[in-house]
């Protein structure tokens, strides 16, 4: 399990335990975290699970693949460095302490 902190655009924080093997998106969905819609269910076919990764974690995550890069073009106000799709980040013990912030809205 990894403890992940989801920060709403308003600043409200949700710290939850997410099981290894799930995605960061599934952790949000399973814990009722608002701000991650995940319309495609995790198929990397939309950008409604977009977040900004805390700067301290950007280099610790696996690199984005080309499909994720393409989908981020459709995200609300993407950041070239910090934006990620949570459906593409698999939870491992190494992610314990990860902090992600939701954008103002999902599109």
XYZ file of C-alpha atoms in Angstrom:
107
model
C 0.000 0.000 0.000
C 1.030 3.552 -0.597
C -0.259 6.665 1.091
C -1.283 9.141 -1.609
C -2.459 12.702 -1.044
C -4.987 14.079 -3.505
C -5.375 17.855 -3.332
C -8.544 19.407 -4.713
C -8.228 22.640 -6.686
C -9.668 24.427 -3.623
C -6.761 23.117 -1.529
C -8.718 20.471 0.405
C -6.485 17.454 0.978
C -7.435 13.774 0.984
C -4.772 11.361 2.237
C -5.657 7.745 1.508
C -4.032 4.328 1.375
C -4.058 2.812 -2.115
C -3.298 -0.845 -2.744
C -0.294 -1.784 -4.824
C -1.213 -2.702 -8.379
C -4.081 -0.221 -8.633
C -3.646 3.050 -10.473
C -3.671 6.458 -8.839
C -6.994 7.012 -10.670
C -8.500 3.849 -9.162
C -7.357 4.996 -5.725
C -9.258 8.257 -6.191
C -12.349 6.499 -7.546
C -12.412 3.867 -4.820
C -12.085 6.491 -2.092
C -14.624 8.964 -3.477
C -12.068 11.689 -4.152
C -13.714 14.539 -6.098
C -11.959 16.086 -9.087
C -10.910 12.947 -10.944
C -13.746 11.951 -13.264
C -12.077 9.126 -15.228
C -14.767 9.040 -17.918
C -13.013 6.324 -19.938
C -12.487 4.080 -16.919
C -8.717 4.078 -17.189
C -8.224 3.249 -20.869
C -6.124 6.369 -21.573
C -8.817 7.477 -24.017
C -9.653 10.825 -22.397
C -8.011 13.341 -20.086
C -10.536 13.479 -17.237
C -8.141 11.976 -14.700
C -5.542 14.686 -15.276
C -3.552 15.940 -12.274
C -0.480 18.020 -11.534
C 2.180 15.955 -9.793
C 3.950 17.636 -6.884
C 7.331 18.875 -8.199
C 9.214 16.657 -5.719
C 7.648 13.584 -7.369
C 7.969 14.377 -11.082
C 11.307 12.608 -11.566
C 10.327 9.663 -9.335
C 7.468 8.541 -11.583
C 7.827 6.420 -14.699
C 8.063 8.518 -17.851
C 4.940 9.311 -19.881
C 4.433 7.173 -22.965
C 3.334 8.659 -26.289
C -0.337 7.774 -25.778
C -0.445 9.627 -22.448
C 1.362 12.603 -24.023
C -1.257 12.705 -26.789
C -4.191 12.578 -24.345
C -2.686 15.350 -22.203
C -3.108 17.663 -25.199
C -6.841 17.539 -24.407
C -6.463 18.240 -20.676
C -7.444 21.473 -18.963
C -4.403 23.770 -18.805
C -1.735 21.041 -19.017
C 1.723 21.653 -17.603
C 4.471 20.146 -19.792
C 6.386 18.855 -16.760
C 3.863 18.208 -13.965
C 0.734 17.015 -15.837
C -0.043 13.313 -15.724
C -3.031 11.055 -16.295
C -3.651 9.147 -13.082
C -4.871 6.098 -14.997
C -1.314 5.670 -16.252
C 0.423 5.714 -12.860
C 0.536 2.262 -11.265
C 0.760 2.272 -7.471
C 3.842 0.626 -5.956
C 5.423 0.925 -2.505
C 7.802 3.475 -4.062
C 4.877 5.896 -4.446
C 4.272 6.130 -0.698
C 3.865 9.859 -0.016
C 2.922 10.867 -3.579
C 1.038 14.179 -3.780
C -1.126 15.115 -6.768
C -3.267 18.208 -7.306
C -6.411 18.349 -9.390
C -6.808 21.067 -12.007
C -9.579 23.668 -11.819
C -11.742 21.423 -14.004
C -11.625 18.323 -16.170
C -12.588 18.439 -19.841
